[in-house]
Amino acid sequence: MINVGYVRTMARYNSWQNDQLMSLLLDMPDAELGKDRGAFFGSILGTANHLLCADMLWLSRFDPSTEPPFEAFAKWPKLHKDARAWAADRHRVDGKIRYWAEAIRELDLLGDLHCVPASGGAAYTLPMGIAILQLFNHQTHHRGQIHAMMTAAGQKAPVSDIAYMPETV
């Protein structure tokens, strides 16, 4: 279904996208970042916080040495109150995702992944390839929401086409 090249490319894409977001969000006033824009997670920062928590959760599932972020998930909408704190944590998590992706082997893509939901509920199992697709698809989905909110707010939004990722062209 997927291979290590896909995982590594998507990890680089995630970092590239978030690096662009960091510089843009750091320039936005806190009031604009926290303004409820009618999105599922409310604001630009609320959505960015949700995505960060979800990435930490998926990473903890893939890398047993990483603690599950259940405490962070309990406060995810307000995990970080400003872009500076979010950017520091985002940069740290993206580095961990890149490190995990660089270490992954084809063999690691086989088998199933046991998942414990952060929000409670019954545990479930996914094929590893589907679980990894979920990580990257979820990132792209929510960054698309952030892009739409930024555009609607009259802000500059990042280039999101993977064809323009520096390592690709």
Coordinates of C-alpha atoms in Angstrom, one line a residue:
M1 CA 0.0 0.0 0.0
I2 CA 2.7 2.5 1.0
N3 CA 6.5 2.4 1.3
V4 CA 9.2 4.1 3.3
G5 CA 9.6 6.7 0.5
Y6 CA 6.0 7.8 0.9
V7 CA 6.4 8.1 4.7
R8 CA 9.6 10.1 4.4
T9 CA 8.2 12.4 1.7
M10 CA 5.1 13.1 3.7
A11 CA 7.1 13.8 6.9
R12 CA 9.2 16.4 4.9
Y13 CA 6.0 17.8 3.5
N14 CA 4.5 18.1 7.0
S15 CA 7.6 20.0 8.2
W16 CA 7.6 22.3 5.2
Q17 CA 3.9 23.1 5.6
N18 CA 4.3 23.8 9.3
D19 CA 7.4 25.9 8.8
Q20 CA 5.4 28.1 6.5
L21 CA 2.5 28.3 8.9
M22 CA 4.8 29.2 11.8
S23 CA 6.2 32.3 10.1
L24 CA 2.7 33.4 9.1
L25 CA 1.0 32.7 12.5
L26 CA 3.8 34.4 14.4
D27 CA 3.0 37.6 12.5
M28 CA -0.7 37.5 13.2
P29 CA -2.2 39.3 16.2
D30 CA -3.3 36.9 19.0
A31 CA -6.9 38.2 18.8
E32 CA -7.0 37.1 15.1
L33 CA -5.5 33.7 15.9
G34 CA -8.0 33.1 18.6
K35 CA -11.1 34.4 16.9
D36 CA -13.9 31.9 16.4
R37 CA -14.3 31.4 12.7
G38 CA -17.0 28.8 12.8
A39 CA -14.6 25.9 12.0
F40 CA -15.0 22.6 13.8
F41 CA -12.2 23.6 16.2
G42 CA -13.2 27.2 16.3
S43 CA -10.2 29.4 15.6
I44 CA -7.0 29.1 13.6
L45 CA -5.0 28.5 16.8
G46 CA -7.6 26.0 18.1
T47 CA -7.3 24.0 14.9
A48 CA -3.5 24.2 15.0
N49 CA -3.6 23.0 18.6
H50 CA -5.9 20.1 17.7
L51 CA -3.6 19.1 14.9
L52 CA -0.5 19.2 17.1
C53 CA -2.2 17.1 19.8
A54 CA -3.3 14.5 17.2
D55 CA 0.2 14.3 15.7
M56 CA 1.6 13.7 19.2
L57 CA -1.0 10.9 19.7
W58 CA -0.3 9.2 16.4
L59 CA 3.5 9.5 17.0
S60 CA 3.0 7.9 20.4
R61 CA 1.3 5.0 18.7
F62 CA 4.0 4.5 16.2
D63 CA 7.0 5.1 18.5
P64 CA 6.6 3.2 21.9
S65 CA 9.3 5.5 23.4
T66 CA 6.9 8.5 23.1
E67 CA 4.4 9.0 25.9
P68 CA 0.8 9.3 24.8
P69 CA -0.3 13.0 25.1
F70 CA -3.5 12.3 27.1
E71 CA -2.9 15.3 29.3
A72 CA -2.4 17.6 26.3
F73 CA -5.5 16.2 24.6
A74 CA -7.5 17.1 27.7
K75 CA -6.7 20.7 27.1
W76 CA -6.2 20.7 23.3
P77 CA -8.3 23.7 22.3
K78 CA -6.2 25.9 24.7
L79 CA -3.0 23.8 24.6
H80 CA -1.1 26.9 23.6
K81 CA -2.5 30.4 24.1
D82 CA -0.2 32.0 21.5
A83 CA 1.6 31.3 18.3
R84 CA 5.1 31.5 19.8
A85 CA 4.4 28.6 22.3
W86 CA 2.6 26.6 19.6
A87 CA 5.5 27.1 17.1
A88 CA 8.1 25.8 19.6
D89 CA 6.1 22.7 20.3
R90 CA 5.2 22.2 16.7
H91 CA 8.8 22.4 15.7
R92 CA 9.7 19.8 18.3
V93 CA 7.0 17.4 17.2
D94 CA 7.8 17.8 13.5
G95 CA 11.4 16.9 14.3
K96 CA 10.2 13.7 16.1
I97 CA 8.0 12.8 13.1
R98 CA 11.0 13.3 10.7
Y99 CA 13.2 11.2 12.9
W100 CA 10.6 8.4 13.1
A101 CA 10.1 8.6 9.3
E102 CA 13.8 8.4 8.6
A103 CA 14.2 5.3 10.8
I104 CA 11.2 3.4 9.5
R105 CA 11.8 0.2 7.5
E106 CA 9.6 -1.6 5.0
L107 CA 9.0 -4.3 7.6
D108 CA 7.6 -1.6 10.0
L109 CA 4.8 -0.9 7.5
L110 CA 3.4 -4.4 7.9
G111 CA 1.0 -5.7 10.5
D112 CA -1.5 -3.9 12.6
L113 CA -1.5 -1.0 15.1
H114 CA -3.4 -1.1 18.3
C115 CA -5.0 2.3 19.1
V116 CA -6.3 3.7 22.3
P117 CA -8.5 6.7 21.6
A118 CA -7.4 9.9 23.5
S119 CA -11.0 10.8 23.9
G120 CA -12.0 7.5 25.5
G121 CA -14.0 4.8 23.9
A122 CA -13.1 1.4 22.8
A123 CA -9.6 0.6 21.5
Y124 CA -9.4 -0.5 17.9
T125 CA -6.9 -2.0 15.5
L126 CA -5.8 -0.6 12.1
P127 CA -3.5 -2.0 9.4
M128 CA -0.2 -0.1 9.9
G129 CA -0.4 1.4 6.3
I130 CA -3.9 2.8 7.0
A131 CA -2.7 4.2 10.4
I132 CA 0.2 6.1 8.7
L133 CA -2.1 7.3 5.9
Q134 CA -4.4 8.7 8.7
L135 CA -1.6 10.6 10.3
F136 CA -0.7 12.4 7.0
N137 CA -4.2 12.8 5.7
H138 CA -5.4 14.3 9.0
Q139 CA -2.6 16.8 8.9
T140 CA -3.4 17.9 5.3
H141 CA -7.1 18.1 6.1
H142 CA -6.7 20.4 9.1
R143 CA -4.0 22.5 7.4
G144 CA -6.5 23.0 4.6
Q145 CA -9.0 24.4 7.2
I146 CA -6.3 26.7 8.6
H147 CA -5.6 27.8 5.0
A148 CA -9.2 28.6 4.4
M149 CA -9.6 30.5 7.7
M150 CA -6.5 32.6 7.0
T151 CA -7.6 33.4 3.4
A152 CA -11.1 34.4 4.7
A153 CA -9.4 36.6 7.3
G154 CA -7.5 38.4 4.6
Q155 CA -4.2 36.9 5.7
K156 CA -1.5 35.4 3.5
A157 CA -1.8 31.6 3.4
P158 CA 1.1 29.2 2.7
V159 CA 1.7 27.4 -0.6
S160 CA 0.4 23.9 -0.1
D161 CA 1.0 22.1 -3.4
I162 CA 3.5 19.3 -2.7
A163 CA 4.9 19.9 -6.2
Y164 CA 6.4 23.1 -4.9
M165 CA 8.1 21.5 -1.8
P166 CA 11.8 22.5 -2.1
E167 CA 13.1 19.0 -1.9
T168 CA 10.7 17.9 -4.8
V169 CA 11.6 20.5 -7.4

